[in-house]
CSV table of C-alpha atoms in Angstrom, one decimal:
chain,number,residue,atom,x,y,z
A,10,UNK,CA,1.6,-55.2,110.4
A,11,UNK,CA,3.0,-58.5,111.5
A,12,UNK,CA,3.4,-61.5,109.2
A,13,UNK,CA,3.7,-65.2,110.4
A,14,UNK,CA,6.7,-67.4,109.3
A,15,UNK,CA,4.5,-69.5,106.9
A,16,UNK,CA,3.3,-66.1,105.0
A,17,UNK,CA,7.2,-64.8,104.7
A,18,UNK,CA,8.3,-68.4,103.2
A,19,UNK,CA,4.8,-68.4,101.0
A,20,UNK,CA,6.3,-64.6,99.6
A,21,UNK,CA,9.8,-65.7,99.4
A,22,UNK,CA,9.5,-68.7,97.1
A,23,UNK,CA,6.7,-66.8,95.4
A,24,UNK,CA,9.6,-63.7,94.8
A,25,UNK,CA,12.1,-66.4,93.5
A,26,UNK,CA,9.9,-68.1,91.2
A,27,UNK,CA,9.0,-64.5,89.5
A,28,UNK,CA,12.7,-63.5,89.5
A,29,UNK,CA,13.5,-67.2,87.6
A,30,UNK,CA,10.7,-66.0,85.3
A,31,UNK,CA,12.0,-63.3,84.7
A,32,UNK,CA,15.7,-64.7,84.3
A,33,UNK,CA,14.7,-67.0,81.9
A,34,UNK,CA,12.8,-64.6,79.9
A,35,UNK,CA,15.6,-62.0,79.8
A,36,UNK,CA,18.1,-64.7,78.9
A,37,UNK,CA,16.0,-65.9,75.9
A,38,UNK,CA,15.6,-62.2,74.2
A,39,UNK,CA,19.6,-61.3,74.7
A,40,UNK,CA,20.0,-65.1,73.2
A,41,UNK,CA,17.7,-64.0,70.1
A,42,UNK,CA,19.1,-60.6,70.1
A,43,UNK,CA,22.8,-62.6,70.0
A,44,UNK,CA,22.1,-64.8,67.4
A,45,UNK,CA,20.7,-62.2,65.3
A,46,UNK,CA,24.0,-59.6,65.3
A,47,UNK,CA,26.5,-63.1,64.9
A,48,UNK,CA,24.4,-63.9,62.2
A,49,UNK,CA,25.0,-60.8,60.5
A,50,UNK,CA,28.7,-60.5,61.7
A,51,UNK,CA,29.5,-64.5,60.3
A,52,UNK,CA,28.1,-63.0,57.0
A,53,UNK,CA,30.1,-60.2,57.0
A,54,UNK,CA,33.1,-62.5,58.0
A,55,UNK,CA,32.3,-65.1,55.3
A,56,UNK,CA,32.0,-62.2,52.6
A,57,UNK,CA,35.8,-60.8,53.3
A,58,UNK,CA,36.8,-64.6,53.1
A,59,UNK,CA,38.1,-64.5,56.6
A,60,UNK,CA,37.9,-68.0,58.0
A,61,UNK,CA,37.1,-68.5,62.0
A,62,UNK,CA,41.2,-69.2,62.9
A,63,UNK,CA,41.5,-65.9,60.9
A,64,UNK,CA,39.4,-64.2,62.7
A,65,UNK,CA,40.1,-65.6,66.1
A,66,UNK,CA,44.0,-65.1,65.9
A,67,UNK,CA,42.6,-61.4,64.9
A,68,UNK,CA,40.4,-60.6,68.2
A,69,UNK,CA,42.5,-62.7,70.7
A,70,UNK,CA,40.5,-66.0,71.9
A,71,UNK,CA,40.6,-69.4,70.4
A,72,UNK,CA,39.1,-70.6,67.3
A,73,UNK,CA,37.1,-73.4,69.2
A,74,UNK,CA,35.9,-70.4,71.5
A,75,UNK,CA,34.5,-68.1,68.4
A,76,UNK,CA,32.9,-71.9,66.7
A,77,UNK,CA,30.8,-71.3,69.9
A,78,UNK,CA,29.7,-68.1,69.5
A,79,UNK,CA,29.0,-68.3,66.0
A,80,UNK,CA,26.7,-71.5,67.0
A,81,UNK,CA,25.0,-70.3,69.7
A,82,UNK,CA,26.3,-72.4,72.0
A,83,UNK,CA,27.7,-69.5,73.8
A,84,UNK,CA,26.2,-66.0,74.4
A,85,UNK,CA,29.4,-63.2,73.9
A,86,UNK,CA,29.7,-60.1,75.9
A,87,UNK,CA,29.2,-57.0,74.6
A,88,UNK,CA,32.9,-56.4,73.9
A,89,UNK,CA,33.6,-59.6,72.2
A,90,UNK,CA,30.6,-58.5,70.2
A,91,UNK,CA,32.3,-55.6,69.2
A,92,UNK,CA,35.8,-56.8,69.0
A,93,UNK,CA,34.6,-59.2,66.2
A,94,UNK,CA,32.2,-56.8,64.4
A,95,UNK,CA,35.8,-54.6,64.4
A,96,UNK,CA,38.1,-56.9,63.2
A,97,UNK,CA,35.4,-56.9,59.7
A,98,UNK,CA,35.5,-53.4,60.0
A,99,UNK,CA,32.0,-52.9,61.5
A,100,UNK,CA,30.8,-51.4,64.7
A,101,UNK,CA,27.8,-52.7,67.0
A,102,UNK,CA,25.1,-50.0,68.1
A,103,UNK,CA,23.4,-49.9,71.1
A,104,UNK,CA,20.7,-48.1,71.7
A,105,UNK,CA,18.1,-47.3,74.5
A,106,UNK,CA,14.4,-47.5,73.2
A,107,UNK,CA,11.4,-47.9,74.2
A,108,UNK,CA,9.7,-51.6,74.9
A,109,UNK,CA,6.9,-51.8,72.8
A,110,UNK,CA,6.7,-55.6,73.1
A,111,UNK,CA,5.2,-57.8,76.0
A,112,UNK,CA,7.6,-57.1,78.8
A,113,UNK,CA,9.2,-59.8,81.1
A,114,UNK,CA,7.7,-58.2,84.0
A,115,UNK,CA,4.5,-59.2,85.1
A,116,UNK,CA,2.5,-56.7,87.2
C-alpha cells in the first residue's frame, strides 16, 4: 500500500485535530470534576473556620497559590487534592468506573 505525500499531510493534520479534540474535551471534564471536589473541600474548610493562609501554611504552598485553586483559575494535581482534603481531615477517593456518558473519543 503506498500513500502519496499529500494523503500523509491530509492524515496528519486530520490526527492532530482529533487529538486537540480530544485534549480539550478531557481538560474540560477533569476542570468540572476539579471544581466540584474544591467546592466541597472550601466548604469543608470554611466549616472548621480555617481561613486560606491557614490552610496554605498547613499543606506547604502559598496562600495566593491555594486563592487559585479554590477559584478555578488553576487545576491542582491529584496530591495537592489530597493534601488539602487532609489537612480538614478528609481523604479524596478515586475510583475506576465505567463511562456511561458520551465519551471524548469519536469512532
Amino acid at each position: 500500500m503506498q500513500i502519496n505525500k499529500e494523503e500523509y499531510k491530509q492524515e496528519k493534520v486530520s490526527r492532530e485535530n482529533r487529538l486537540d479534540e480530544f485534549n480539550e474535551c478531557v481538560k474540560k471534564k477533569i476542570s468540572e470534576l476539579s471544581r466540584n471536589i474544591i467546592s466541597e473541600l472550601v466548604e469543608e474548610r470554611e466549616k472548621q473556620g480555617l481561613s486560606q493562609k491557614e490552610l496554605a501554611d498547613m499543606i506547604g504552598i502559598l496562600p495566593y497559590n491555594l486563592a487559585r485553586f479554590e477559584t478555578g483559575v488553576r487545576i491542582p494535581t491529584l496530591i495537592m487534592l489530597e493534601k488539602y482534603a487532609s489537612a480538614v481531615d478528609k481523604h479524596i477517593d478515586i475510583q475506576i468506573k465505567e463511562n456511561n456518558e458520551s465519551l471524548c473519543l469519536k469512532e
